JSON list of C-alpha atoms in Angstrom, two decimals:
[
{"chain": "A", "resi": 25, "resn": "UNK", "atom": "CA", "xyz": [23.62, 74.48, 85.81]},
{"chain": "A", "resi": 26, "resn": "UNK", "atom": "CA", "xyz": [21.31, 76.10, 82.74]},
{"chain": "A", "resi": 27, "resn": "UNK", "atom": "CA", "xyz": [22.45, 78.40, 80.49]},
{"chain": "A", "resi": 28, "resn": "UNK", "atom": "CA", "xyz": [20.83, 81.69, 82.44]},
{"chain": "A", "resi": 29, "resn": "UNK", "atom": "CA", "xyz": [22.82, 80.80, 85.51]},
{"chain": "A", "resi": 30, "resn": "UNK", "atom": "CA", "xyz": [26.26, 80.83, 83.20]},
{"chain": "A", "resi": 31, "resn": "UNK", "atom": "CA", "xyz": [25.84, 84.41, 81.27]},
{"chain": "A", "resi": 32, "resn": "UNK", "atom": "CA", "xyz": [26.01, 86.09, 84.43]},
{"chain": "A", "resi": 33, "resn": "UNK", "atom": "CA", "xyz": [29.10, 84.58, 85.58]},
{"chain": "A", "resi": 34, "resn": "UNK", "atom": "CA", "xyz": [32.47, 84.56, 83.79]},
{"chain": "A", "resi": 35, "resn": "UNK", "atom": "CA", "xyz": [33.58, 81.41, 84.54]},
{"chain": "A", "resi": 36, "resn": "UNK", "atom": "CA", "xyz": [32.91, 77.89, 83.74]},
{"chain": "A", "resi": 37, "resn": "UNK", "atom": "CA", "xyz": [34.39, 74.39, 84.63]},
{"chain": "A", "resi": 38, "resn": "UNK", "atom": "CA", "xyz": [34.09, 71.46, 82.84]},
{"chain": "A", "resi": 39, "resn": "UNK", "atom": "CA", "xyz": [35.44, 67.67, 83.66]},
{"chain": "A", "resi": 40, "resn": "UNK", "atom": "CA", "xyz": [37.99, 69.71, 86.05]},
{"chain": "A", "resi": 41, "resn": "UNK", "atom": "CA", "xyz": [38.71, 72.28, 84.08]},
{"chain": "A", "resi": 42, "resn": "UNK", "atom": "CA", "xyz": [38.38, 75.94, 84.96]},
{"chain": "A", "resi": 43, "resn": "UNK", "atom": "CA", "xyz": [37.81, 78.96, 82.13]},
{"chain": "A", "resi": 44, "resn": "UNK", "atom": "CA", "xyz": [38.26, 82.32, 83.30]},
{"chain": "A", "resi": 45, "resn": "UNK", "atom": "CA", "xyz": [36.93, 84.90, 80.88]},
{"chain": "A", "resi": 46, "resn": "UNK", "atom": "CA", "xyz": [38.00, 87.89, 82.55]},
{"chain": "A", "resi": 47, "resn": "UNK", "atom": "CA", "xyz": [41.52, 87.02, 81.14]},
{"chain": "A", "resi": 48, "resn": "UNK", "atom": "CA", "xyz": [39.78, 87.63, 77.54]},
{"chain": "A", "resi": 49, "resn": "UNK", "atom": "CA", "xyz": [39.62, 91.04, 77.94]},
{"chain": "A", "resi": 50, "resn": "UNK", "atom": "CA", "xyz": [42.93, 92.08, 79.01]},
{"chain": "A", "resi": 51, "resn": "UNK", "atom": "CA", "xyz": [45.40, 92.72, 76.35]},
{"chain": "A", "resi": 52, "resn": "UNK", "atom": "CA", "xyz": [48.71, 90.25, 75.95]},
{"chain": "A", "resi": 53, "resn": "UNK", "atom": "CA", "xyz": [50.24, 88.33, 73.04]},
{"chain": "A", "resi": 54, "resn": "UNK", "atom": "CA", "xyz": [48.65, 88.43, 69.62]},
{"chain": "A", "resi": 55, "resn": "UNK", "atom": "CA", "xyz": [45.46, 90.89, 71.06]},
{"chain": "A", "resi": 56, "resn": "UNK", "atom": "CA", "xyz": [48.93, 93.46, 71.79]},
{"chain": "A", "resi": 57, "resn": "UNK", "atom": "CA", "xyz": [49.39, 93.70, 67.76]},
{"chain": "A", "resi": 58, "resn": "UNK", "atom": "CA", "xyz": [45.42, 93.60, 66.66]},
{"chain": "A", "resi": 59, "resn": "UNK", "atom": "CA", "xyz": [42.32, 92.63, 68.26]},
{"chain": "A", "resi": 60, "resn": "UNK", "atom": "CA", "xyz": [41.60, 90.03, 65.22]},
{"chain": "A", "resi": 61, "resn": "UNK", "atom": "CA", "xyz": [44.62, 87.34, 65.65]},
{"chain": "A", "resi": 62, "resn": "UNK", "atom": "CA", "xyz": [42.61, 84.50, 64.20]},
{"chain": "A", "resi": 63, "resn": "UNK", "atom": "CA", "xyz": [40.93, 85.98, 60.59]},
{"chain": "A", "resi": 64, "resn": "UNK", "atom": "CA", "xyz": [43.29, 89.19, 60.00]},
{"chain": "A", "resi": 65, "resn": "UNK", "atom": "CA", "xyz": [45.97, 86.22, 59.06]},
{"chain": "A", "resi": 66, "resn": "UNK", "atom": "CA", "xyz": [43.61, 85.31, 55.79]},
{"chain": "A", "resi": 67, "resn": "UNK", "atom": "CA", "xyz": [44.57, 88.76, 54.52]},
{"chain": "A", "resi": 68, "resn": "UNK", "atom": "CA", "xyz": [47.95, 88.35, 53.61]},
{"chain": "A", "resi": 69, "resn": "UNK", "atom": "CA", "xyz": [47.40, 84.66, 53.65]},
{"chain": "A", "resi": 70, "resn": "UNK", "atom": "CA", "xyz": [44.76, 85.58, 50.43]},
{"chain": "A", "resi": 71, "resn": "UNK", "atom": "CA", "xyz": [46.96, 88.44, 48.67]},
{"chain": "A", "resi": 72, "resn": "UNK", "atom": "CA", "xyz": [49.95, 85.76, 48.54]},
{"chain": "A", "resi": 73, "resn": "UNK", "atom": "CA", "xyz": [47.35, 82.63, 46.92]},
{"chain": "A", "resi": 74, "resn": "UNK", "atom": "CA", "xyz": [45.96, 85.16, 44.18]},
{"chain": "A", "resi": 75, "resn": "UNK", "atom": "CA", "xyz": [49.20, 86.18, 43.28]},
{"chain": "A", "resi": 76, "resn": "UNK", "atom": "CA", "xyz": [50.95, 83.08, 43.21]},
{"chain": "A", "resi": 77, "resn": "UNK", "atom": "CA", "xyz": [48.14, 81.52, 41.69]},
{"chain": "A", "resi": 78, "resn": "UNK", "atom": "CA", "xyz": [46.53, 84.29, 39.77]},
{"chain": "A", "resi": 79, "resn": "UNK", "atom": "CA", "xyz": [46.88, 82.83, 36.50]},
{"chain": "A", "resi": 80, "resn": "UNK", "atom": "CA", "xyz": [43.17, 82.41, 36.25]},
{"chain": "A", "resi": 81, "resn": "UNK", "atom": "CA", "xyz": [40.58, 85.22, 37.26]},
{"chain": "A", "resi": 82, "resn": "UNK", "atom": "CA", "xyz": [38.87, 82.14, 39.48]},
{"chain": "A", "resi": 83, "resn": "UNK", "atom": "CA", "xyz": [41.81, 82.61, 41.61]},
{"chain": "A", "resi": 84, "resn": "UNK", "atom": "CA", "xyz": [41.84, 86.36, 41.66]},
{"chain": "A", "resi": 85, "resn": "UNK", "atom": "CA", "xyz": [38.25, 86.46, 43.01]},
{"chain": "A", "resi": 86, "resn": "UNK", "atom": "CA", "xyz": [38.12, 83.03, 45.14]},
{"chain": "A", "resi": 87, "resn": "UNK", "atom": "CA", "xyz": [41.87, 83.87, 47.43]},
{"chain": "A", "resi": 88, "resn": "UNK", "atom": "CA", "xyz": [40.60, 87.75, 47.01]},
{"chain": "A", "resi": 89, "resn": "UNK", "atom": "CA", "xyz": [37.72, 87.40, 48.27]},
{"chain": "A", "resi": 90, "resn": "UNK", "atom": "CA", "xyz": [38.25, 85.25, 51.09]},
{"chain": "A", "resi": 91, "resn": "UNK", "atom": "CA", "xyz": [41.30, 88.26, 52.04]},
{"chain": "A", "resi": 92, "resn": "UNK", "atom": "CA", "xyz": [37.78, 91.00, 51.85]},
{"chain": "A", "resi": 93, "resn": "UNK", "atom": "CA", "xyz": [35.39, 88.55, 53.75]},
{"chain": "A", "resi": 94, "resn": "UNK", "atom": "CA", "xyz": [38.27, 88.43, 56.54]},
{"chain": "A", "resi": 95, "resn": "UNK", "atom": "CA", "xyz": [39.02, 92.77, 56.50]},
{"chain": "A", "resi": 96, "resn": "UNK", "atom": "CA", "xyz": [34.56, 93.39, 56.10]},
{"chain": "A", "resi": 97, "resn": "UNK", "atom": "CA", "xyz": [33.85, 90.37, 59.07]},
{"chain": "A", "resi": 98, "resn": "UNK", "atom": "CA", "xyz": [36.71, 91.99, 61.39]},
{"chain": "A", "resi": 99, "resn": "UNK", "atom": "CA", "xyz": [35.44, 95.32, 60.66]},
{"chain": "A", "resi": 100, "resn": "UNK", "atom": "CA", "xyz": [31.36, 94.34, 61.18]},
{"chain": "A", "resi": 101, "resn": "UNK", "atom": "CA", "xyz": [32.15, 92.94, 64.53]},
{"chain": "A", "resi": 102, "resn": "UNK", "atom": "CA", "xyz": [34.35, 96.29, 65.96]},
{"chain": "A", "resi": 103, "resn": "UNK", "atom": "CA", "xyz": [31.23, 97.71, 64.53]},
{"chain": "A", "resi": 104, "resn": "UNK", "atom": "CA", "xyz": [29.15, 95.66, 66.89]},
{"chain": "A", "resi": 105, "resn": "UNK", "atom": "CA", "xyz": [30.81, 96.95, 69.88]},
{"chain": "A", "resi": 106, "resn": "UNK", "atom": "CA", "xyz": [30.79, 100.50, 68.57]},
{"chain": "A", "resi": 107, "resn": "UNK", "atom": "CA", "xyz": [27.21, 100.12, 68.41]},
{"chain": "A", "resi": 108, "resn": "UNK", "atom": "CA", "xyz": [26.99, 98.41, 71.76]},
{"chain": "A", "resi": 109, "resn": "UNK", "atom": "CA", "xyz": [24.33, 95.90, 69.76]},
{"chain": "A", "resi": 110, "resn": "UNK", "atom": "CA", "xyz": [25.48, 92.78, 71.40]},
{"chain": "A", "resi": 111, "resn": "UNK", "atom": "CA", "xyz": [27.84, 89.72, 71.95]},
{"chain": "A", "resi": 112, "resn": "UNK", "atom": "CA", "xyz": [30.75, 89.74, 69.81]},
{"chain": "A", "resi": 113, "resn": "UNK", "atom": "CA", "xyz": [31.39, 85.81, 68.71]},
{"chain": "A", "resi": 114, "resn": "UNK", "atom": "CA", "xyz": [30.73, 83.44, 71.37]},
{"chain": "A", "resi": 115, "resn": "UNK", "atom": "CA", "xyz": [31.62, 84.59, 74.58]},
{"chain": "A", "resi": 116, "resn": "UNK", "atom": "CA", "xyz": [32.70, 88.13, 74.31]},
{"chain": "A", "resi": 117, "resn": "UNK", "atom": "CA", "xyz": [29.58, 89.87, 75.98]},
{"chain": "A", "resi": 118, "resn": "UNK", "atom": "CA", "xyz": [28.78, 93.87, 75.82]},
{"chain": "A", "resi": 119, "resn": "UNK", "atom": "CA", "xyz": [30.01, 95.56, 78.86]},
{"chain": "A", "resi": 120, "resn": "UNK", "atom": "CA", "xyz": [32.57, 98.41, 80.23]},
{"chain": "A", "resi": 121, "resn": "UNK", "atom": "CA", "xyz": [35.49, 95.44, 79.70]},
{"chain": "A", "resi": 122, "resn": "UNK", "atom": "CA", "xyz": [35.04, 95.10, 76.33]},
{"chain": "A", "resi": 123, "resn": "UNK", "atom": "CA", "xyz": [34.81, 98.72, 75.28]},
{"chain": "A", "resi": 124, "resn": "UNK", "atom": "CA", "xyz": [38.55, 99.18, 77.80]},
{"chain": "A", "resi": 125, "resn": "UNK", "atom": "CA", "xyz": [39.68, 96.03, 75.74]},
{"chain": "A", "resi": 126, "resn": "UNK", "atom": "CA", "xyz": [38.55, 98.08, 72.09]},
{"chain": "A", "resi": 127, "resn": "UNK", "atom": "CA", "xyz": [40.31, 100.97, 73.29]},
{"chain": "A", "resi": 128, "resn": "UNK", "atom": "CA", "xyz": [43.54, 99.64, 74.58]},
{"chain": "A", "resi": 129, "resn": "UNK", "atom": "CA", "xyz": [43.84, 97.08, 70.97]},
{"chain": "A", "resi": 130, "resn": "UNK", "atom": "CA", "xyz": [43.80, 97.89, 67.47]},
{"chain": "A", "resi": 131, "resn": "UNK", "atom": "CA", "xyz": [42.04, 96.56, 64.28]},
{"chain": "A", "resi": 132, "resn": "UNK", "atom": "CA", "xyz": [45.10, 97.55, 62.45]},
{"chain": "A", "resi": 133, "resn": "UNK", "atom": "CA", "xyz": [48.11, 95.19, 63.01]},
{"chain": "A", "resi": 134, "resn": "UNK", "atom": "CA", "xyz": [50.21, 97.28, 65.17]},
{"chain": "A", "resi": 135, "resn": "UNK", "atom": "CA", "xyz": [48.37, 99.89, 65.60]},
{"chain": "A", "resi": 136, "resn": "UNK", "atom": "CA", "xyz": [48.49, 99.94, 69.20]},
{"chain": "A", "resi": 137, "resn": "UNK", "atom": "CA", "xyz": [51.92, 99.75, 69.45]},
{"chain": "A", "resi": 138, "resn": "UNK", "atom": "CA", "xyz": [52.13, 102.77, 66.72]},
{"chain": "A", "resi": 139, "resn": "UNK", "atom": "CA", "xyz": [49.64, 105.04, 68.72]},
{"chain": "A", "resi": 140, "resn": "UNK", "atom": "CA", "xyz": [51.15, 103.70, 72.30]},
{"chain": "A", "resi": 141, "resn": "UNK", "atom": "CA", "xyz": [48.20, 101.98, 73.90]},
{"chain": "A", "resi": 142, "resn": "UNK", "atom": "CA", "xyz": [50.23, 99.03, 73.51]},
{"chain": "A", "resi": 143, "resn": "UNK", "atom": "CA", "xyz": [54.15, 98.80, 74.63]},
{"chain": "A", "resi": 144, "resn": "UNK", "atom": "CA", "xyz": [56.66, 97.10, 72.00]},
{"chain": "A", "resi": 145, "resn": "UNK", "atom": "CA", "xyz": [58.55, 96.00, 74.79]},
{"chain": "A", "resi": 146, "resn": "UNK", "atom": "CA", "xyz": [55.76, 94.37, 75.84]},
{"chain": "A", "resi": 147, "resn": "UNK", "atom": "CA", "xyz": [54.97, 92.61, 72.40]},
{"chain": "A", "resi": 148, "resn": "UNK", "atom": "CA", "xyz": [58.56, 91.13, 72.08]},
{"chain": "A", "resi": 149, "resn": "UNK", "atom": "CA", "xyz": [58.67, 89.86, 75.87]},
{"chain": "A", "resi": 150, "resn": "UNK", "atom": "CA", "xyz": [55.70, 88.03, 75.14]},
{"chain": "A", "resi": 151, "resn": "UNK", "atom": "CA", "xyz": [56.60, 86.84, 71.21]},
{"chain": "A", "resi": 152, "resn": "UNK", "atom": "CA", "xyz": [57.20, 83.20, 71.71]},
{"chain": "A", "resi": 153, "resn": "UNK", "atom": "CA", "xyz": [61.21, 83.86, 70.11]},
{"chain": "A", "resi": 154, "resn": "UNK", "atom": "CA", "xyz": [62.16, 80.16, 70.50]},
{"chain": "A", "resi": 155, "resn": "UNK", "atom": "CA", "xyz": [59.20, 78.86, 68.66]},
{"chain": "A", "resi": 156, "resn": "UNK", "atom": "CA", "xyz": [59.74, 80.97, 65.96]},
{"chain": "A", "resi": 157, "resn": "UNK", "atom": "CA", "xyz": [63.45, 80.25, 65.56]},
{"chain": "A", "resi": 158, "resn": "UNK", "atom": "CA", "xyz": [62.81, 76.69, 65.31]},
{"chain": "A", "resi": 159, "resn": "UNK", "atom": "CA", "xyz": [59.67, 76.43, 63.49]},
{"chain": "A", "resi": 160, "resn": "UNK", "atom": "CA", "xyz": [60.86, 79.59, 60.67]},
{"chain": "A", "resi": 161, "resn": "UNK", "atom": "CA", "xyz": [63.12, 77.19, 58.58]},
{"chain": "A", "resi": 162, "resn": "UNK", "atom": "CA", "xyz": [60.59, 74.22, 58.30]},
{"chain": "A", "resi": 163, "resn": "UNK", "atom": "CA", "xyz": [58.45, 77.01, 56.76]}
]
């Protein structure tokens, strides 16, 4: 199958394994607290480096910066789908579903839950409470 045939359908298998990526755009687990799980983390993960390590102004702009590049890149791409000018990363394609997954999330951590799109309930049914418990001391 070529690449035209597989951006009009949302699902793909490979060696017996079936992606569905309608499930992408439906709000649950980290999307609940803000649309940018993956790179929002470098924020705090940043602020904490530079000031633990902010001895040296090298520090300051290298853990700094990184904590910027994460807040601008998040913020360019919700400015992508704003502007309807495309795919947003790899698979997340323009479309009605993407602008109903925009409006139900939040760029701001929380957010959602704060201005009730999202349900708090929600976010703690699906908060993965044993993990944490166990894994919290080791860190």
């Amino acid at each position: 199958r070529d690449d035209s045939d597989r951006s009009n359908d949302s699902t793909g298998s490979t060696m017996f394994l079936t992606r569905n990526d309608d499930l992408k755009y439906i709000a649950r687990g980290l999307t609940r607290i803000t649309r940018h799980p993956l790179i929002l983390p470098v924020v705090p993960w940043g602020i904490a480096n530079a000031m633990v390590l902010g001895s040296n102004t090298e520090d300051w702009i290298f853990f700094g910066g990184l904590a910027i590049y994460a807040v601008l890149g998040c913020a360019a791409q919700d400015l992508r789908v704003v502007r309807q000018e495309g795919s947003v990363g790899t698979t997340f394609q323009p479309g009605q579903e993407l602008q109903l997954f925009y409006q139900s999330t939040s760029f701001v951590p929380f957010g959602s839950v704060l201005s009730g799109k999202q349900s708090l309930k929600d976010v703690a049914m699906e908060f993965p409470w044993l993990s944490f418990v166990l894994s919290f001391p080791l860190g």
